[in-house]
CSV table of C-alpha atoms in Angstrom, one decimal:
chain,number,residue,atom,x,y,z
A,1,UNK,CA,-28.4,18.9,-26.3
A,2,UNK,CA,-26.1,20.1,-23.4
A,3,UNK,CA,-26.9,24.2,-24.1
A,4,UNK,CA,-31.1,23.4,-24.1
A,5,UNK,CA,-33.0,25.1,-22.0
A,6,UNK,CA,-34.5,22.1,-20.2
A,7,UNK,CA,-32.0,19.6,-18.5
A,8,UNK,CA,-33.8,16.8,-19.0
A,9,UNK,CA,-30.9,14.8,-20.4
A,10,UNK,CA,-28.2,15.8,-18.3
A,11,UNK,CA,-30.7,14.5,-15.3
A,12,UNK,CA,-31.5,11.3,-17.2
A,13,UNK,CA,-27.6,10.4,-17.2
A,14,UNK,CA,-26.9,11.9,-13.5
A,15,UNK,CA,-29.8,9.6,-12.1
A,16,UNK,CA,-29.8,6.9,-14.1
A,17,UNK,CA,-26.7,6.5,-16.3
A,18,UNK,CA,-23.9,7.4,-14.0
A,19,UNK,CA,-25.1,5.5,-11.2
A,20,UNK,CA,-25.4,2.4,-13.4
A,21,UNK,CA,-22.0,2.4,-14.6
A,22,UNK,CA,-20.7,3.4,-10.8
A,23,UNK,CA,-22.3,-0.1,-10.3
A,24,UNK,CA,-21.5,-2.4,-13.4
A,25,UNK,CA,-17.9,-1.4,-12.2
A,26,UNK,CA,-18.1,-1.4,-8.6
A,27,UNK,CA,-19.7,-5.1,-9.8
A,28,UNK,CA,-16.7,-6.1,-12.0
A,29,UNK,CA,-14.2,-5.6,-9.6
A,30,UNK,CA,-16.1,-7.0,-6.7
A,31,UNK,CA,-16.4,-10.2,-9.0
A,32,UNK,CA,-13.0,-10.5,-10.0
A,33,UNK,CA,-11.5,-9.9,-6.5
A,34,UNK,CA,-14.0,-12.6,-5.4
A,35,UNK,CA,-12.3,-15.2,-8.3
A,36,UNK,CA,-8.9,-14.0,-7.5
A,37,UNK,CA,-9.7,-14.8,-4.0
A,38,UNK,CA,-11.2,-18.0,-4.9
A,39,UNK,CA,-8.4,-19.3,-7.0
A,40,UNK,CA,-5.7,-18.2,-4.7
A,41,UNK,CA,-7.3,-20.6,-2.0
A,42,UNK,CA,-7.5,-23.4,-4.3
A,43,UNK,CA,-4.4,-22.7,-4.6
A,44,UNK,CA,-3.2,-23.2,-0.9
A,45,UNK,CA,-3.0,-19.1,-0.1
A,46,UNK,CA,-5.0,-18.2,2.8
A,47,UNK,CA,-5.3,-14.3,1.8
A,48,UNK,CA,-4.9,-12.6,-1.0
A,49,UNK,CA,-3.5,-9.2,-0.4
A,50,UNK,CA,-5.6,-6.7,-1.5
A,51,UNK,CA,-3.6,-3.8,-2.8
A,52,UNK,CA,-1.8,-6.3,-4.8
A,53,UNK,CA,-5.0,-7.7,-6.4
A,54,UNK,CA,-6.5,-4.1,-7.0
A,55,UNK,CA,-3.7,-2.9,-8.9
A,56,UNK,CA,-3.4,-5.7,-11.4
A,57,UNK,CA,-7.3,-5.5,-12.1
A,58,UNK,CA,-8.0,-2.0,-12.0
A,59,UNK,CA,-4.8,-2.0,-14.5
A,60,UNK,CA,-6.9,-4.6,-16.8
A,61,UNK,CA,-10.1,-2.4,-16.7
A,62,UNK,CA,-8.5,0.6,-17.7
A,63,UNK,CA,-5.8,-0.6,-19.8
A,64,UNK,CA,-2.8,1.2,-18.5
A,65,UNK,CA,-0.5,-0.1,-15.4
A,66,UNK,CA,0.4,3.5,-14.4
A,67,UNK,CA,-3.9,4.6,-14.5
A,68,UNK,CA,-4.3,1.3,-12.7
A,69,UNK,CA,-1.6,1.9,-9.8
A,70,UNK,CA,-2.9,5.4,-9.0
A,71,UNK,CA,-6.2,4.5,-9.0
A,72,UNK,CA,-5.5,1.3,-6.7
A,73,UNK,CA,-3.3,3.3,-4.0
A,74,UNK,CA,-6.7,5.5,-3.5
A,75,UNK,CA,-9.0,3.0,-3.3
A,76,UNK,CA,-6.6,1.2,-1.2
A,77,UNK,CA,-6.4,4.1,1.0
A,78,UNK,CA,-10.4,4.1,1.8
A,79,UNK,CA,-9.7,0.5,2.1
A,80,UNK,CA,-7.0,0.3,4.9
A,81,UNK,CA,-8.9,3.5,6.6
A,82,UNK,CA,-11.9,2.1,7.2
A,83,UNK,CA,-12.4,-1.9,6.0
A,84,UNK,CA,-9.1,-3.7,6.2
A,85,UNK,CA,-8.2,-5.4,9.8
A,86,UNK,CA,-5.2,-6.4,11.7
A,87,UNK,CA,-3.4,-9.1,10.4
A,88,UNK,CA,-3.3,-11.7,13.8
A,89,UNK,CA,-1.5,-14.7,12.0
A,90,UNK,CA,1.8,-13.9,12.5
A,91,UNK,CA,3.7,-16.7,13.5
A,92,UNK,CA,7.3,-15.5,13.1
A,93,UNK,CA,7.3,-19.0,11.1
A,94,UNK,CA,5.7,-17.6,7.8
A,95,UNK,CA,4.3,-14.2,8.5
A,96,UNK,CA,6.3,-11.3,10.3
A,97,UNK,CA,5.5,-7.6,11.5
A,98,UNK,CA,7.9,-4.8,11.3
A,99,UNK,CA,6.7,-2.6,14.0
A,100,UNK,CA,6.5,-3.8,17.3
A,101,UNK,CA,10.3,-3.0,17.8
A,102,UNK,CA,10.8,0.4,15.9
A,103,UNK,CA,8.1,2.7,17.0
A,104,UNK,CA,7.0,3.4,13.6
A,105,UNK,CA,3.4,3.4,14.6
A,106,UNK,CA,4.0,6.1,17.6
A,107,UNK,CA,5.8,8.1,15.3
A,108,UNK,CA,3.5,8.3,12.0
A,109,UNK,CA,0.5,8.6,14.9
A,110,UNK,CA,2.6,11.4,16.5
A,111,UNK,CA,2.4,13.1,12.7
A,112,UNK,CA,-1.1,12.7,12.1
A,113,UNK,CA,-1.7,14.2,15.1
A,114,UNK,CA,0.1,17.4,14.6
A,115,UNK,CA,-1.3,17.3,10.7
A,116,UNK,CA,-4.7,17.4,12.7
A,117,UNK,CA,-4.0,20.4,14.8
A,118,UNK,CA,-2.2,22.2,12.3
A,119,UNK,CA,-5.2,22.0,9.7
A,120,UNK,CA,-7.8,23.3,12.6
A,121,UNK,CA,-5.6,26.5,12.8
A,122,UNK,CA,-5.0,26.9,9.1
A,123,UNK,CA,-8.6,26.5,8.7
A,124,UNK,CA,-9.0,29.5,10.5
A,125,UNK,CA,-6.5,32.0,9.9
A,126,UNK,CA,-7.4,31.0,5.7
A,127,UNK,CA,-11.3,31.2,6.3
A,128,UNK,CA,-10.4,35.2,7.3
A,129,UNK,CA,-9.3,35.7,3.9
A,130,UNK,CA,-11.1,33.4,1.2
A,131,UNK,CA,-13.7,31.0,3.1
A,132,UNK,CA,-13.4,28.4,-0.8
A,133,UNK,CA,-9.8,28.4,-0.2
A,134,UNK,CA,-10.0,28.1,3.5
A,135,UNK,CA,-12.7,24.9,2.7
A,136,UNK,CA,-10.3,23.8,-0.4
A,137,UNK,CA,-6.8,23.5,1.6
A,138,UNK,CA,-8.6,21.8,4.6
A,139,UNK,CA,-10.1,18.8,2.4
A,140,UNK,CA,-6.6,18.6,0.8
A,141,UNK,CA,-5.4,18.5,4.6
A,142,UNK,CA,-7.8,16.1,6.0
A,143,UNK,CA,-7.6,13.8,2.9
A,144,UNK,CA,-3.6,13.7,3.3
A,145,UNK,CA,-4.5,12.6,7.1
A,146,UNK,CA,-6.8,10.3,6.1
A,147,UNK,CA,-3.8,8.7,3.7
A,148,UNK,CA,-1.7,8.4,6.7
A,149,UNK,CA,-4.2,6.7,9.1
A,150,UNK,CA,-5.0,4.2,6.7
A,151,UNK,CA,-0.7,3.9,6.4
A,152,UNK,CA,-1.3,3.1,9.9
A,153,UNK,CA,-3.7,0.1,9.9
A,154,UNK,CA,-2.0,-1.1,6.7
A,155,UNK,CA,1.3,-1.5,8.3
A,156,UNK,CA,-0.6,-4.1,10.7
A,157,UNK,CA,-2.9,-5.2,7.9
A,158,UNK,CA,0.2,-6.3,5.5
A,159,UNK,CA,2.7,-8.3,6.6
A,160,UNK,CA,6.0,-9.7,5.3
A,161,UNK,CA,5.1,-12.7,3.9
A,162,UNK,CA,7.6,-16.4,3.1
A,163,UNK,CA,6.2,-18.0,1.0
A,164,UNK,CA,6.7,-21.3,-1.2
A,165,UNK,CA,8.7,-19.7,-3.8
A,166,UNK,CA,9.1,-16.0,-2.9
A,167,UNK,CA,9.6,-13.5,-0.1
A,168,UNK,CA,6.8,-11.1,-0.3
A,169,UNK,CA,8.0,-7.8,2.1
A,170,UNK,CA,5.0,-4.9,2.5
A,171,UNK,CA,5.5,-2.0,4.6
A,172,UNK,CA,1.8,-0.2,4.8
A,173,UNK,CA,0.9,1.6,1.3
A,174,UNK,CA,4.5,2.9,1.7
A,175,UNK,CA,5.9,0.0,-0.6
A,176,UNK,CA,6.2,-3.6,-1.2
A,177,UNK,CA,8.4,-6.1,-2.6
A,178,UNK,CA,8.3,-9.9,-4.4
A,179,UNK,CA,12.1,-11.3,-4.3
A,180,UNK,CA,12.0,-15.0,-5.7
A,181,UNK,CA,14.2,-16.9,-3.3
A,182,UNK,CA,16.7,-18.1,-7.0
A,183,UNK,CA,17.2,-14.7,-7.2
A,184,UNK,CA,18.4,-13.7,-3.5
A,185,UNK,CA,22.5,-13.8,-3.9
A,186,UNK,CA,22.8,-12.5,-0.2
A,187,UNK,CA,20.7,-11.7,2.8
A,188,UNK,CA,22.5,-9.3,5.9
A,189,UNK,CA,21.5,-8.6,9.0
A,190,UNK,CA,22.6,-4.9,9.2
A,191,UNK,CA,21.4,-1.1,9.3
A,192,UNK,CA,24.2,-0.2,6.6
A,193,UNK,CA,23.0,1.7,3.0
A,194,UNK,CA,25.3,-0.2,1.0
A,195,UNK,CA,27.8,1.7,-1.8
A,196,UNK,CA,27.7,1.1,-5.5
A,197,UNK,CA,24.1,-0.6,-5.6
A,198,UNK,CA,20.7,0.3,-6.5
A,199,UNK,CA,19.2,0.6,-3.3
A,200,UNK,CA,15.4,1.1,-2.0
A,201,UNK,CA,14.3,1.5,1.0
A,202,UNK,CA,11.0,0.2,1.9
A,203,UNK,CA,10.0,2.8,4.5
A,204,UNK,CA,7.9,6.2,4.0
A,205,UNK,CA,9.8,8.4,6.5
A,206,UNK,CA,13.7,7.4,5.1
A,207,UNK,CA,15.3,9.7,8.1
A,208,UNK,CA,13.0,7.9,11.1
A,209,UNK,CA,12.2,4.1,9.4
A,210,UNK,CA,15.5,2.6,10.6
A,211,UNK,CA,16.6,-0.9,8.6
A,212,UNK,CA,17.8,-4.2,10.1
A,213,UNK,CA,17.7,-6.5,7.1
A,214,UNK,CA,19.3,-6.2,3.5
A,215,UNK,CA,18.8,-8.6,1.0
A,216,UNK,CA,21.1,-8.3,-2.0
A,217,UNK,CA,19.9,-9.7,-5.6
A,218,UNK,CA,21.1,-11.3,-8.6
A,219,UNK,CA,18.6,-9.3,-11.1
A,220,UNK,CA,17.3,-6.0,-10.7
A,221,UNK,CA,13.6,-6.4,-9.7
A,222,UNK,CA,10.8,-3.5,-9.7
A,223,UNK,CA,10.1,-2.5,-6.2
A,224,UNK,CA,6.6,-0.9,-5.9
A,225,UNK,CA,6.2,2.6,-4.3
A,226,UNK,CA,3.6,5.2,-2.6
A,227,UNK,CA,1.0,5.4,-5.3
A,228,UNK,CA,2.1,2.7,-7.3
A,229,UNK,CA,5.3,4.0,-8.6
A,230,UNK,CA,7.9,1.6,-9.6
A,231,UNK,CA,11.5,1.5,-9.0
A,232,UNK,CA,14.2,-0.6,-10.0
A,233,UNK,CA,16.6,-1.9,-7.7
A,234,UNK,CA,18.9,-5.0,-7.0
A,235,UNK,CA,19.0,-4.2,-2.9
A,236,UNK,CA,16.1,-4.1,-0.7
A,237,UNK,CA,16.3,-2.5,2.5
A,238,UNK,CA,13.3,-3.6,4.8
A,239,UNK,CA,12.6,-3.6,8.8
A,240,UNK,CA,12.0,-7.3,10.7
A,241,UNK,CA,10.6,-7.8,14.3
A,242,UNK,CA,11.7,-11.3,15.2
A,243,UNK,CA,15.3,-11.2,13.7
A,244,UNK,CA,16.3,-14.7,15.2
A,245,UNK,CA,13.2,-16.4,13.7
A,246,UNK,CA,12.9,-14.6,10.3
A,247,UNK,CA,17.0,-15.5,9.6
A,248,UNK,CA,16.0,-19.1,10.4
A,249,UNK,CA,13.1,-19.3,7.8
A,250,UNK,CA,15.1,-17.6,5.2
A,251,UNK,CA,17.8,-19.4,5.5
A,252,UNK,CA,15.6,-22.5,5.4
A,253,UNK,CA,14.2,-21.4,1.9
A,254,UNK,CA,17.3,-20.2,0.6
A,255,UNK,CA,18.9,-24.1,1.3
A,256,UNK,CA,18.9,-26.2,-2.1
Protein backbone atom coordinates (compact mmCIF):
# COMPACT_ATOMS: atom_id res chain seq x y z
CA UNK A 1 0.00 0.00 0.00
CA UNK A 2 2.72 2.41 1.12
CA UNK A 3 4.90 2.01 -2.46
CA UNK A 4 1.41 2.83 -4.72
CA UNK A 5 1.42 5.30 -6.89
CA UNK A 6 -1.45 7.27 -5.41
CA UNK A 7 -1.17 8.38 -1.68
CA UNK A 8 -4.51 8.11 -1.00
CA UNK A 9 -3.95 6.11 2.26
CA UNK A 10 -1.08 7.70 3.59
CA UNK A 11 -3.42 11.08 3.37
CA UNK A 12 -6.42 9.33 4.91
CA UNK A 13 -4.25 8.52 8.11
CA UNK A 14 -2.30 12.08 8.04
CA UNK A 15 -5.78 13.89 7.96
CA UNK A 16 -7.89 11.83 9.61
CA UNK A 17 -6.16 9.05 11.67
CA UNK A 18 -3.37 10.82 13.27
CA UNK A 19 -5.16 13.73 14.27
CA UNK A 20 -7.77 11.58 15.92
CA UNK A 21 -5.44 9.68 18.08
CA UNK A 22 -3.44 13.23 18.80
CA UNK A 23 -6.90 13.91 20.34
CA UNK A 24 -8.26 10.59 22.07
CA UNK A 25 -4.89 11.21 23.90
CA UNK A 26 -4.65 14.71 24.38
CA UNK A 27 -8.46 13.72 25.77
CA UNK A 28 -7.21 10.95 28.17
CA UNK A 29 -4.82 12.83 29.87
CA UNK A 30 -6.84 16.02 30.02
CA UNK A 31 -9.52 13.70 31.88
CA UNK A 32 -7.39 12.08 34.19
CA UNK A 33 -5.50 15.28 35.30
CA UNK A 34 -9.05 16.73 35.72
CA UNK A 35 -9.92 13.45 38.27
CA UNK A 36 -6.59 13.59 39.85
CA UNK A 37 -7.32 17.15 40.50
CA UNK A 38 -10.72 16.53 41.59
CA UNK A 39 -9.78 13.82 44.10
CA UNK A 40 -6.86 15.65 45.48
CA UNK A 41 -9.36 18.48 46.55
CA UNK A 42 -11.75 16.21 48.11
CA UNK A 43 -9.07 15.28 49.59
CA UNK A 44 -8.08 18.69 51.39
CA UNK A 45 -5.01 19.55 48.68
CA UNK A 46 -5.46 22.85 47.16
CA UNK A 47 -3.12 22.04 43.97
CA UNK A 48 -2.01 19.29 42.54
CA UNK A 49 1.41 19.69 41.19
CA UNK A 50 1.49 19.15 37.69
CA UNK A 51 4.79 17.54 36.75
CA UNK A 52 4.06 15.10 39.52
CA UNK A 53 0.63 14.20 38.07
CA UNK A 54 1.96 13.93 34.36
CA UNK A 55 4.61 11.56 35.10
CA UNK A 56 2.56 8.98 36.99
CA UNK A 57 -0.14 9.11 34.06
CA UNK A 58 1.81 9.44 31.06
CA UNK A 59 3.79 6.34 32.87
CA UNK A 60 0.20 4.40 32.97
CA UNK A 61 -0.55 5.20 29.17
CA UNK A 62 2.61 4.04 27.97
CA UNK A 63 3.37 1.36 30.37
CA UNK A 64 6.96 2.10 31.22
CA UNK A 65 8.04 4.73 34.26
CA UNK A 66 11.25 5.58 32.36
CA UNK A 67 8.96 6.38 28.64
CA UNK A 68 6.66 8.09 31.08
CA UNK A 69 9.25 10.49 32.93
CA UNK A 70 10.90 11.63 29.61
CA UNK A 71 7.94 12.21 28.07
CA UNK A 72 6.48 14.26 31.25
CA UNK A 73 9.73 16.53 31.71
CA UNK A 74 8.90 17.69 27.91
CA UNK A 75 5.53 18.32 28.19
CA UNK A 76 6.23 19.83 31.41
CA UNK A 77 8.65 22.01 29.74
CA UNK A 78 5.93 23.58 27.26
CA UNK A 79 3.90 23.62 30.34
CA UNK A 80 6.12 25.91 32.71
CA UNK A 81 7.15 28.03 29.45
CA UNK A 82 4.10 29.08 28.49
CA UNK A 83 0.88 27.88 30.83
CA UNK A 84 1.93 27.44 34.42
CA UNK A 85 1.86 30.69 36.84
CA UNK A 86 3.57 31.95 39.91
CA UNK A 87 2.82 30.30 42.79
CA UNK A 88 1.48 33.50 45.26
CA UNK A 89 0.52 31.31 48.41
CA UNK A 90 3.50 31.17 50.09
CA UNK A 91 2.97 31.73 53.57
CA UNK A 92 6.41 30.59 55.06
CA UNK A 93 3.75 28.53 57.29
CA UNK A 94 3.13 25.73 54.64
CA UNK A 95 4.58 26.77 51.33
CA UNK A 96 8.23 28.21 50.95
CA UNK A 97 10.32 29.65 47.85
CA UNK A 98 13.96 29.12 47.44
CA UNK A 99 14.99 32.06 45.46
CA UNK A 100 14.38 35.32 46.68
CA UNK A 101 17.74 35.07 48.77
CA UNK A 102 20.18 33.16 46.40
CA UNK A 103 19.92 34.84 43.07
CA UNK A 104 19.24 31.81 41.25
CA UNK A 105 16.83 33.42 38.99
CA UNK A 106 19.44 36.36 37.90
CA UNK A 107 21.88 33.85 37.31
CA UNK A 108 19.94 31.04 35.15
CA UNK A 109 18.31 34.45 33.34
CA UNK A 110 22.00 35.70 32.94
CA UNK A 111 22.58 32.12 30.98
CA UNK A 112 19.76 32.17 28.86
CA UNK A 113 20.68 35.33 27.82
CA UNK A 114 24.11 34.53 26.70
CA UNK A 115 22.60 30.98 25.24
CA UNK A 116 20.48 33.66 23.13
CA UNK A 117 23.34 35.64 21.77
CA UNK A 118 25.51 32.91 21.24
CA UNK A 119 22.91 30.91 18.97
CA UNK A 120 22.28 34.26 16.81
CA UNK A 121 26.08 34.20 15.98
CA UNK A 122 26.43 30.42 15.52
CA UNK A 123 23.50 30.72 13.32
CA UNK A 124 25.46 32.64 11.10
CA UNK A 125 28.87 31.65 10.93
CA UNK A 126 27.12 27.66 10.39
CA UNK A 127 24.54 29.05 7.73
CA UNK A 128 28.02 29.95 5.63
CA UNK A 129 28.77 26.48 5.49
CA UNK A 130 25.56 24.11 5.43
CA UNK A 131 22.26 26.34 5.70
CA UNK A 132 20.23 22.40 7.19
CA UNK A 133 22.91 22.29 9.75
CA UNK A 134 22.95 25.96 10.36
CA UNK A 135 18.73 25.59 10.72
CA UNK A 136 19.32 22.09 12.66
CA UNK A 137 21.86 23.36 15.61
CA UNK A 138 19.70 26.57 16.06
CA UNK A 139 16.34 24.58 16.83
CA UNK A 140 18.50 22.38 19.16
CA UNK A 141 19.76 25.81 20.64
CA UNK A 142 16.52 27.56 20.94
CA UNK A 143 14.71 24.43 22.22
CA UNK A 144 17.59 24.01 25.09
CA UNK A 145 16.60 27.93 25.87
CA UNK A 146 13.28 27.32 25.89
CA UNK A 147 14.03 24.31 28.58
CA UNK A 148 15.69 26.88 30.79
CA UNK A 149 13.06 29.60 30.64
CA UNK A 150 10.43 27.38 31.59
CA UNK A 151 13.30 26.19 34.60
CA UNK A 152 12.72 29.77 35.35
CA UNK A 153 8.92 30.08 35.87
CA UNK A 154 8.91 26.59 37.39
CA UNK A 155 11.20 27.56 40.20
CA UNK A 156 8.30 30.17 41.14
CA UNK A 157 5.59 27.81 39.94
CA UNK A 158 6.74 24.80 42.49
CA UNK A 159 7.25 25.34 45.76
CA UNK A 160 8.55 23.44 48.75
CA UNK A 161 5.65 22.15 50.13
CA UNK A 162 4.76 20.72 54.36
CA UNK A 163 2.43 18.87 54.21
CA UNK A 164 0.24 16.52 56.61
CA UNK A 165 2.50 13.63 56.40
CA UNK A 166 5.38 14.56 54.11
CA UNK A 167 7.81 17.30 53.10
CA UNK A 168 7.45 17.76 49.44
CA UNK A 169 10.86 19.95 48.25
CA UNK A 170 10.75 21.05 44.19
CA UNK A 171 13.35 23.11 42.78
CA UNK A 172 11.95 24.05 39.01
CA UNK A 173 12.23 20.88 36.53
CA UNK A 174 15.77 20.59 38.10
CA UNK A 175 14.46 18.00 40.83
CA UNK A 176 12.08 17.17 43.49
CA UNK A 177 11.82 15.29 46.55
CA UNK A 178 8.89 13.50 48.92
CA UNK A 179 10.65 12.76 52.51
CA UNK A 180 7.81 11.30 54.88
CA UNK A 181 8.35 13.13 58.17
CA UNK A 182 8.87 9.07 60.16
CA UNK A 183 11.59 8.84 58.02
CA UNK A 184 13.57 12.26 58.61
CA UNK A 185 16.38 11.09 61.38
CA UNK A 186 17.95 14.71 61.23
CA UNK A 187 17.38 18.03 59.73
CA UNK A 188 20.62 20.88 59.71
CA UNK A 189 20.80 24.03 59.01
CA UNK A 190 24.18 24.20 57.07
CA UNK A 191 25.89 24.68 53.52
CA UNK A 192 28.19 21.44 54.33
CA UNK A 193 28.28 18.28 51.63
CA UNK A 194 28.33 15.72 54.24
CA UNK A 195 31.11 12.64 54.04
CA UNK A 196 30.16 9.00 53.93
CA UNK A 197 26.44 9.48 52.66
CA UNK A 198 24.51 9.31 49.62
CA UNK A 199 24.04 12.75 48.89
CA UNK A 200 21.80 14.75 46.11
CA UNK A 201 21.68 17.91 45.55
CA UNK A 202 18.51 19.45 44.50
CA UNK A 203 19.89 22.22 42.35
CA UNK A 204 20.66 22.31 38.34
CA UNK A 205 23.93 24.42 38.43
CA UNK A 206 25.79 22.31 41.54
CA UNK A 207 28.90 24.96 41.46
CA UNK A 208 26.32 28.34 41.67
CA UNK A 209 22.91 26.69 43.62
CA UNK A 210 24.45 27.16 47.08
CA UNK A 211 22.57 24.87 50.05
CA UNK A 212 21.27 26.04 53.48
CA UNK A 213 19.33 23.02 54.63
CA UNK A 214 20.19 19.16 54.95
CA UNK A 215 17.87 16.80 55.91
CA UNK A 216 19.40 13.40 56.78
CA UNK A 217 17.19 10.09 56.42
CA UNK A 218 16.50 6.79 57.94
CA UNK A 219 15.87 4.89 54.43
CA UNK A 220 17.18 5.62 51.21
CA UNK A 221 14.41 7.36 49.13
CA UNK A 222 14.47 7.98 45.17
CA UNK A 223 14.97 11.54 44.53
CA UNK A 224 13.68 12.64 41.10
CA UNK A 225 16.00 14.40 38.53
CA UNK A 226 16.11 16.60 35.16
CA UNK A 227 14.10 14.46 32.79
CA UNK A 228 12.82 12.25 35.21
CA UNK A 229 15.85 10.33 36.25
CA UNK A 230 15.95 8.80 39.56
CA UNK A 231 18.49 8.65 42.11
CA UNK A 232 18.84 7.15 45.33
CA UNK A 233 19.91 8.90 48.29
CA UNK A 234 19.50 9.00 52.15
CA UNK A 235 20.58 13.07 52.27
CA UNK A 236 18.92 15.78 50.59
CA UNK A 237 20.50 18.96 50.01
CA UNK A 238 17.89 21.75 49.26
CA UNK A 239 17.82 25.78 49.38
CA UNK A 240 15.09 27.69 51.89
CA UNK A 241 14.19 31.39 51.86
CA UNK A 242 12.69 31.94 55.34
CA UNK A 243 15.09 29.82 57.44
CA UNK A 244 13.62 30.96 60.89
CA UNK A 245 10.09 30.02 59.77
CA UNK A 246 10.67 26.79 57.73
CA UNK A 247 12.90 25.35 61.02
CA UNK A 248 9.74 26.17 63.09
CA UNK A 249 7.29 24.20 60.90
CA UNK A 250 9.58 21.33 60.56
CA UNK A 251 10.23 21.00 63.74
CA UNK A 252 6.49 21.21 64.52
CA UNK A 253 5.91 18.11 62.24
CA UNK A 254 8.81 16.25 63.23
CA UNK A 255 7.32 16.56 67.21
CA UNK A 256 5.46 13.12 68.18
Amino acid sequence: ILNSRSNVFLQFIKTWISPAIELVLISFIGRRFYVANKNAKLSGINNVDFLTHCRIILGEVIGSEKAGNIFASEIGVLYYAFVGRKDKTADNQKKFTSYLENGILLILATFLCLFLIETTGMHFVFNLWNGTAAWILTGLSLYTCLQLFAHIRAIKARLTTLNKDSLEIYNGLAGDAFIRYDNIEKFELSGAIPLDREVVRMALLKGLEKHNCIIYLKQPIQVTKIFGIKKTADTVLFHVDNLKDFTAALNLKLTP
